[in-house]
Coordinates of C-alpha atoms and ligand atoms in Angstrom, one line a residue:
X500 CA 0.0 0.0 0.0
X501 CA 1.2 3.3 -0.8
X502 CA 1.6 6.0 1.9
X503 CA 1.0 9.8 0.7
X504 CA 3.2 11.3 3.4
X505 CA 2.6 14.9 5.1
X506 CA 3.9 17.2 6.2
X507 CA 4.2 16.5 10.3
X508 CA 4.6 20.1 10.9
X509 CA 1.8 21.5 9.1
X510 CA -2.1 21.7 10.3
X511 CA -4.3 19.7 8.0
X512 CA -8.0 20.0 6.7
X513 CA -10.5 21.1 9.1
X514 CA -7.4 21.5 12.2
X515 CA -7.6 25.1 14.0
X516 CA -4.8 27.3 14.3
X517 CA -5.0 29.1 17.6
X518 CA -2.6 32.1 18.1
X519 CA 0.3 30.7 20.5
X520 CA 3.9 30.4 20.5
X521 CA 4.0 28.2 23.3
X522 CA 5.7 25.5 20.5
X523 CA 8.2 27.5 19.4
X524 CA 9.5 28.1 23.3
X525 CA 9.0 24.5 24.5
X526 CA 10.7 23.4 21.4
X527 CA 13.6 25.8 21.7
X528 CA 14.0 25.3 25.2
X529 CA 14.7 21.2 24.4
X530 CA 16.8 21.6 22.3
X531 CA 18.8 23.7 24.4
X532 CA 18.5 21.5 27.2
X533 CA 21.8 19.9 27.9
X534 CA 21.1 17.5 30.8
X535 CA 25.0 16.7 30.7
X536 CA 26.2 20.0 32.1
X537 CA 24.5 19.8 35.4
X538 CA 26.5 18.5 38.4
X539 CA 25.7 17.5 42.2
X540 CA 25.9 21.1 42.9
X541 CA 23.2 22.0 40.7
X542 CA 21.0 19.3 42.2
X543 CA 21.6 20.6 45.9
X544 CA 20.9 23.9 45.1
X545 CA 17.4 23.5 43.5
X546 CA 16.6 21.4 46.1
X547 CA 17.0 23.7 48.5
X548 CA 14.7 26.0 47.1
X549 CA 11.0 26.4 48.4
X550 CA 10.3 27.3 44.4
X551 CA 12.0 25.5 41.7
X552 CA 13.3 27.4 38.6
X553 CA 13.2 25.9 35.1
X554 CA 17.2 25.7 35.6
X555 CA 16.6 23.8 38.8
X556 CA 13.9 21.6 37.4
X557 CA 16.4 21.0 34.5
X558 CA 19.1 19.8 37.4
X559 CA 16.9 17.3 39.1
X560 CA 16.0 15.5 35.6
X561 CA 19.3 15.5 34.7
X562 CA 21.8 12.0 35.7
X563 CA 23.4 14.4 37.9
X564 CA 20.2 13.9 40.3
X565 CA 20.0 10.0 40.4
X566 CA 22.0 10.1 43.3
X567 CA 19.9 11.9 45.2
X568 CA 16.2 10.5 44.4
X569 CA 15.9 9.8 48.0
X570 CA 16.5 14.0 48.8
X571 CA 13.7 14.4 46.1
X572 CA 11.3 11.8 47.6
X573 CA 11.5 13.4 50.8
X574 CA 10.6 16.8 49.4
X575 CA 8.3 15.2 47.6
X576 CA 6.3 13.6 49.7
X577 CA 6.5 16.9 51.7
X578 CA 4.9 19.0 48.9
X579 CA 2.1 16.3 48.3
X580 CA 0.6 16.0 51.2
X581 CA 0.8 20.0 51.9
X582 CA -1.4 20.1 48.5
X583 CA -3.5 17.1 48.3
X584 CA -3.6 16.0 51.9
X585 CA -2.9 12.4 52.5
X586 CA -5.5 11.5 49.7
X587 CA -5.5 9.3 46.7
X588 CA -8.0 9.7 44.0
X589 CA -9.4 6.7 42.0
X590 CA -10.8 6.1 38.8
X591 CA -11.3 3.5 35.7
X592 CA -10.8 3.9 32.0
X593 CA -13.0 3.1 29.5
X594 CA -12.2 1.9 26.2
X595 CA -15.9 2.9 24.0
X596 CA -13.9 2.4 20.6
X597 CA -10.8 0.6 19.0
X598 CA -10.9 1.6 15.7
X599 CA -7.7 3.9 14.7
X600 CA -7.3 5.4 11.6
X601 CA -3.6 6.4 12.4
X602 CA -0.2 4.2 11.5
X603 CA 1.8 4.8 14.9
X604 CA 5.1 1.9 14.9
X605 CA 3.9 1.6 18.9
X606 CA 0.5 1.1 19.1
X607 CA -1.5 -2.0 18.6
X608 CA -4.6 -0.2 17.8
X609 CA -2.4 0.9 14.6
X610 CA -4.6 0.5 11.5
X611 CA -2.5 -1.8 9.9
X612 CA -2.7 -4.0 13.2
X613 CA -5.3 -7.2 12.1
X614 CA -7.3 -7.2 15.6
X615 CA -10.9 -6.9 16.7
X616 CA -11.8 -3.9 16.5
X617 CA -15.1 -2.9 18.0
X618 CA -17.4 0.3 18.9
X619 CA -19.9 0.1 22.3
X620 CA -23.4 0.3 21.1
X621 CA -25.1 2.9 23.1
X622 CA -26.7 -0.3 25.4
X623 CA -23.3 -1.9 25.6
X624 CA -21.5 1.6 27.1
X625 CA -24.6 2.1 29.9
X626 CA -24.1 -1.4 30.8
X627 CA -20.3 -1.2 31.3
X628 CA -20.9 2.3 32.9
X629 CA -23.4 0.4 35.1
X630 CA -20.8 -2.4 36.3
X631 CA -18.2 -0.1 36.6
X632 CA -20.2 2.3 39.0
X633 CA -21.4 -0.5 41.1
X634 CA -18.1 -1.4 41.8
X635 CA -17.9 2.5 44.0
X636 CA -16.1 4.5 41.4
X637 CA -17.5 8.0 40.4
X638 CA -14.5 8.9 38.1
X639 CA -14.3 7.6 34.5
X640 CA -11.9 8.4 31.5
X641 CA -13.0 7.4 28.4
X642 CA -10.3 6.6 25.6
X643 CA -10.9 5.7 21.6
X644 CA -8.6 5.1 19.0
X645 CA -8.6 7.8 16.5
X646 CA -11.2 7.4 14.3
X647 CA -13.6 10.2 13.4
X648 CA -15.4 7.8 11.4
X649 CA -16.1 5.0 13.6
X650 CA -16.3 6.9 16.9
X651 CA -17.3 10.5 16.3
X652 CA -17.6 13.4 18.6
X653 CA -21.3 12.9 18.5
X654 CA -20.7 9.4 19.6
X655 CA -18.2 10.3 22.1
X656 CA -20.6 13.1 23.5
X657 CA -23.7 10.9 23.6
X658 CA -21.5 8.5 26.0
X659 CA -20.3 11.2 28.0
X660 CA -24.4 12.4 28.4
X661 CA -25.3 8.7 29.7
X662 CA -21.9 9.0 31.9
X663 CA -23.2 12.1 33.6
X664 CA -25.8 9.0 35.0
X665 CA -23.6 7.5 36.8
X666 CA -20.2 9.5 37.4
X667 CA -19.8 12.8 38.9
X668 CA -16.1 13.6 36.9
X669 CA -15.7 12.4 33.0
X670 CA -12.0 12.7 31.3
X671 CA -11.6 12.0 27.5
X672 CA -8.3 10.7 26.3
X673 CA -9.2 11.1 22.5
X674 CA -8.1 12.2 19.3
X675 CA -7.2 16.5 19.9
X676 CA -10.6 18.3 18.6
X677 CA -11.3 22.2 17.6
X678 CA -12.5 24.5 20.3
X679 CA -16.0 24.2 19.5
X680 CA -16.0 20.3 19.6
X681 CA -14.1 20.5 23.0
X682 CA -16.8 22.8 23.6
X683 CA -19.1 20.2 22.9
X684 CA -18.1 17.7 24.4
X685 CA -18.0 19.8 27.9
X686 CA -21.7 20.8 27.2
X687 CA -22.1 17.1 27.1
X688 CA -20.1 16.9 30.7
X689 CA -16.3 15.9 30.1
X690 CA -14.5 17.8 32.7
X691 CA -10.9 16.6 31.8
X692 CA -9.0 15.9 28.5
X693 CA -5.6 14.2 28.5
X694 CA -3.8 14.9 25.2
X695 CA -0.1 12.9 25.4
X696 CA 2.3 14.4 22.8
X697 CA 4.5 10.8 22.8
X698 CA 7.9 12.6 22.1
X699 CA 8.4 16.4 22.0
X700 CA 11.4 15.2 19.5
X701 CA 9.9 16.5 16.3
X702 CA 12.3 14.4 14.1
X703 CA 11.3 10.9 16.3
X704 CA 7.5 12.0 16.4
X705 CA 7.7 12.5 12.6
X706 CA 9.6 8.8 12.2
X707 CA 6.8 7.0 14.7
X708 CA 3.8 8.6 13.3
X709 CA 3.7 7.3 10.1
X710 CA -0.4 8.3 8.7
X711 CA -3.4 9.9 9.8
X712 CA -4.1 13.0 11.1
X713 CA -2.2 12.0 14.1
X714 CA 0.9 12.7 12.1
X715 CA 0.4 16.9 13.0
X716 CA 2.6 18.0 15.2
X717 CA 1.5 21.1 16.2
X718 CA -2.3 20.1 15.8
X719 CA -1.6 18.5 19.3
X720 CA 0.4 20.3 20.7
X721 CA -1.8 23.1 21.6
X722 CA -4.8 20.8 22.1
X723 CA -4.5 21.2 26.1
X724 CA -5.2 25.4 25.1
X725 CA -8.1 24.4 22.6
X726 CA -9.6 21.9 25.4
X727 CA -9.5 24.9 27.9
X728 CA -10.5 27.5 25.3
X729 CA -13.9 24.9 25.1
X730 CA -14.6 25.1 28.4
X731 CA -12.7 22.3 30.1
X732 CA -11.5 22.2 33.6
X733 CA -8.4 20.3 33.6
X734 CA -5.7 18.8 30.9
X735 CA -3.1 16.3 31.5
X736 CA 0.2 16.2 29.3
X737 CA 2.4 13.4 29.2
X738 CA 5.3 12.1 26.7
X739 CA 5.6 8.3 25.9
X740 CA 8.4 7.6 27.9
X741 CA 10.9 5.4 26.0
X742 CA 10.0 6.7 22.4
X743 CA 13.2 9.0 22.4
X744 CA 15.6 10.5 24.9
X745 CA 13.2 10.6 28.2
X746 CA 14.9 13.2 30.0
X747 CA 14.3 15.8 27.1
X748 CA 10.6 14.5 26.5
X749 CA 9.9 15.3 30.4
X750 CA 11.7 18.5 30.5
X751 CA 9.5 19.5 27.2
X752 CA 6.3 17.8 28.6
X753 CA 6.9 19.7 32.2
X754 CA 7.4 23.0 30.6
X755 CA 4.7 23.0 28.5
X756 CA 2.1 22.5 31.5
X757 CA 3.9 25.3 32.9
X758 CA 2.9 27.6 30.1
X759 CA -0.5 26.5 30.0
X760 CA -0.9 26.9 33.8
X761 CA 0.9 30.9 33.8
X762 CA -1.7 31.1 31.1
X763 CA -4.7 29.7 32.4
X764 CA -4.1 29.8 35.8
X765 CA -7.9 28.6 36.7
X766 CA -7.0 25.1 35.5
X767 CA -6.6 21.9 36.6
X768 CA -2.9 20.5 35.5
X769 CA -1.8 16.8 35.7
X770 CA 0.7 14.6 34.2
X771 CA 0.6 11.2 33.2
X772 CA 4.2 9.2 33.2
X773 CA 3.4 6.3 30.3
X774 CA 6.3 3.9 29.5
X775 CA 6.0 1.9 26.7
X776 CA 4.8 -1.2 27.1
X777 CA 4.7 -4.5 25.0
X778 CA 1.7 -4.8 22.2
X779 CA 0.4 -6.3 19.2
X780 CA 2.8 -6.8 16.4
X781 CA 5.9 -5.2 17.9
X782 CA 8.5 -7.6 17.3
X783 CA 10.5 -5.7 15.2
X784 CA 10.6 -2.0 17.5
X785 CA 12.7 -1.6 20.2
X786 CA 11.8 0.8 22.5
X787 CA 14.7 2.8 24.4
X788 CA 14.0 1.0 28.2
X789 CA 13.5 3.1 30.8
X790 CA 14.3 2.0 34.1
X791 CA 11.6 2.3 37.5
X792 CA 14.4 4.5 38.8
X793 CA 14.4 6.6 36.0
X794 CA 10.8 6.1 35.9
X795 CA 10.9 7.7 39.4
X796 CA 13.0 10.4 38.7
X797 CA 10.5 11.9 36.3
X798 CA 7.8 12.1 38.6
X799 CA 9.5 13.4 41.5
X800 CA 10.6 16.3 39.0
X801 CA 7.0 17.1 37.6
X802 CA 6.0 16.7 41.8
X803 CA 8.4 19.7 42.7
X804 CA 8.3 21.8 39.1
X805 CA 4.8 22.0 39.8
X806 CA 3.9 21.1 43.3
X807 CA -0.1 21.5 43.1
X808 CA -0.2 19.2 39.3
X809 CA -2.1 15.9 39.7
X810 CA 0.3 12.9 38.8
X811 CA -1.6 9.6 37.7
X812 CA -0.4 6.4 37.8
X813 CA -1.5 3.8 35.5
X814 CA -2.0 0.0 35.6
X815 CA 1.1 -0.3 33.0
X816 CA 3.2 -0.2 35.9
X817 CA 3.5 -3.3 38.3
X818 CA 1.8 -3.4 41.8
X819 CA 5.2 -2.5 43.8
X820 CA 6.0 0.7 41.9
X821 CA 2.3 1.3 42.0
X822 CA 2.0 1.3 45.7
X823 CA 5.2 3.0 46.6
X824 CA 4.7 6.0 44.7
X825 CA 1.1 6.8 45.8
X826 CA 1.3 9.5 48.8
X827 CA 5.1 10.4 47.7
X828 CA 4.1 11.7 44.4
X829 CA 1.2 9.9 42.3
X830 CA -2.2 11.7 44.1
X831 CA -4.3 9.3 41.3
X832 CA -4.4 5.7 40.2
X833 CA -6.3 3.6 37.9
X834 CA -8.1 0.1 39.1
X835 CA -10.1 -2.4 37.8
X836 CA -8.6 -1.7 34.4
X837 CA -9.9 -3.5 31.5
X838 CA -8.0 -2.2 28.0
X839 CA -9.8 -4.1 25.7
X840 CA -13.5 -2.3 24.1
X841 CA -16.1 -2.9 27.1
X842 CA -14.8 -5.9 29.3
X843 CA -16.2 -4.7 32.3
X844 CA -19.8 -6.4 32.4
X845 CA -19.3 -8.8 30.1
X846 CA -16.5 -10.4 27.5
X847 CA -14.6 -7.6 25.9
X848 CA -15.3 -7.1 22.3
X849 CA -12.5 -5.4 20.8
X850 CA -8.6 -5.9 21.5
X851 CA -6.1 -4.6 24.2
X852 CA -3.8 -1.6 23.1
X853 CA -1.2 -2.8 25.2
X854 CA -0.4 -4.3 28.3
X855 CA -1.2 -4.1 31.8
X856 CA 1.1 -5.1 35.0
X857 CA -1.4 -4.3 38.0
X858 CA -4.4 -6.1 37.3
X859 CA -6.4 -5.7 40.9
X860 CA -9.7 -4.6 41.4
X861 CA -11.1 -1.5 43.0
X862 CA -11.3 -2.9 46.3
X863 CA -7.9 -4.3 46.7
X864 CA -6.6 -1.1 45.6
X865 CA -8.9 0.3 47.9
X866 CA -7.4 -1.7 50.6
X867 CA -4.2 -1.2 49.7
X868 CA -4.2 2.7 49.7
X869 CA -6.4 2.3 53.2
X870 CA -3.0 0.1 54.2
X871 CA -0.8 3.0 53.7
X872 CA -2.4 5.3 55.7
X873 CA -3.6 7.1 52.7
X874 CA -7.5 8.2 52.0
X875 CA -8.6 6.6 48.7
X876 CA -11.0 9.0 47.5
X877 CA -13.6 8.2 44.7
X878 CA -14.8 11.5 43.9
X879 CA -13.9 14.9 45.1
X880 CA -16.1 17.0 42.4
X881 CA -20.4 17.3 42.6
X882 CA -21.7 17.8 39.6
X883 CA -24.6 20.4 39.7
Ligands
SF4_917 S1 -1.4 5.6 19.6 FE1 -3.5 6.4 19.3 S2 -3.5 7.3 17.3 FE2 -1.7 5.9 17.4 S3 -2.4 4.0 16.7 FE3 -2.7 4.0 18.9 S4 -4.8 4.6 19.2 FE4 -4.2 5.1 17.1

């Protein structure tokens, strides 16, 4: 089959341009970031500061700062509990939708991937949303692949409008919309959108994206300003940890939710810390392993760049790392994670994207947070 390739860094048909020149800085900034220069001294200074400096945030990502990730823990664990208490939010994701009409080398819902590919009916999503809120949960995120044909914003919304039923805070983790469809979707009562930009490499994102619409660069990057342009109250960010060098993909990813927050300083900021994991059909990638340590590192940095931004951690990580970094860092975690389509009331019907290490339900991660001393908290938003 023949691939018509595009341009990565142009908009497409139908894309908004917003005026913003967060890229350009966040992009520049990378680029300049040599994580080689800093030394022990660097470290120790940032870390004595109450307020951490984009040069100080730089230090503690840097391999200068391995030594001292148990210095960063401590602070850590200091600055989350003096902004989100000693509680631990839960929630489930959904998967409505498979269907993908993007080529991306680490994905198995890639559209050259030969899986099951599946859409809830609108039956099938109220019966998962049923099962999932009997199980205590009041926070749902639903995901799709990309595919405008096979699960529209339309779709999506009318999901999100039977969600409102049962949940009392909705996140999307979609394909990046125009203002008016994230305006949309909030009317319909998505509170949250998470929009991961993989690598902030441009080069990389360019090699890894190979088709679709998905292959815009800076379509996505400013989908976290459309989303609160619409209406929305929160955005996550997040880089795909082990697609290129991860210390530069969480020194861009960090200071582009610092933008957005100077910018919009009414809303909610969180970051997600996905590593890639094993899927369909990926025998012949090799991903560029990141250790837990390093893993670790990351999040402690995003924890004291920006003290007050929610940190999730997901089921791709094993049960251990899981439980260790709630409290210290991570103030949300997923449970009872099912990443095939549906799956939670009855037999999934579509495939898994990828992976999952931790596969316990909501009340042994209940329990386990309860364990720690920590509150796990199911919702702490009413909708009105
Ligand atoms: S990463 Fe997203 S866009 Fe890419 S193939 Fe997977 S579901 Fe589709």
């Amino acid at each position: 089959m023949k691939i018509k390739k595009t341009d990565h860094m142009q908009y497409m048909d139908g894309m908004e341009a917003i005026e913003s020149d967060f890229m350009e800085k966040v992009l520049t900034a990378m680029k300049e970031y040599d994580y080689d220069q800093y030394s022990s001294r660097d470290v120790e200074t940032a870390l004595n500061k109450a307020q951490l400096s984009i040069e100080d945030y730089a230090a503690i990502l840097s391999p200068a700062a391995m030594p001292y990730l148990e210095d960063m823990a401590r602070k850590a664990t200091a600055e989350t509990r003096k902004h989100f208490g000693n509680s631990v939010s839960l929630f489930t994701p959904l998967y409505i939708a498979n269907y993908c009409e993007n080529q991306c080398v680490y994905c198995g819902f890639s559209i050259t991937n030969k899986i099951n590919r599946a859409t809830l009916s609108m039956q099938e999503a109220e019966d998962e949303l049923k099962a999932i809120a009997a199980t205590g949960l009041k926070e749902i995120l639903f995901l799709t692949g990309e595919s405008r044909l096979k699960s529209g914003v339309e779709y999506i919304g009318e999901t999100i409008k039977l969600a409102t039923k049962y949940f009392s805070t909705i996140g999307i983790e979609i394909y990046p919309l125009n203002t008016e469809e994230y305006a949309f979707l909030h009317s319909c009562g998505a509170d949250f959108v998470s929009v991961y930009q993989e690598t902030y490499n441009t080069d990389t994102y360019e090699l890894v994206h190979l088709r679709g619409s998905k292959r815009s660069f800076p379509y996505r990057f400013h989908a976290q300003e459309r989303a609160l342009l619409g209406g929305l109250r929160g955005v996550a960010f997040g880089a795909l940890l082990g697609l290129d060098d991860f210390r530069k993909d969480a020194f861009a990813a960090g200071l582009h939710a610092l933008l957005i927050q100077q910018k919009y300083p009414h809303a909610e900021i969180s970051f997600s810390t996905p590593r890639l994991r094993p899927y369909i059909n990926n025998a012949e990638n090799n991903s560029k392993d990141v250790h837990e340590k390093q893993l670790l590192q990351v999040m402690l940095a995003y924890r004291l760049f920006m003290p007050y931004a929610g940190i999730t951690i997901s089921t791709r990580e094993r049960a251990g790392f899981r439980d260790h970094v709630i409290g210290m860092v991570a103030t949300k975690m997923s449970a009872g994670v099912s990443v095939g389509v549906g799956g939670h009331s009855e037999e999934q019907k579509g495939d898994e994207q990828f992976e999952i290490s931790d596969e316990r339900n909501v009340k042994e991660v209940h329990q386990m947070i309860r364990s720690k001393g920590l509150q796990p908290v199911f919702t702490d938003y009413i909708r009105v």
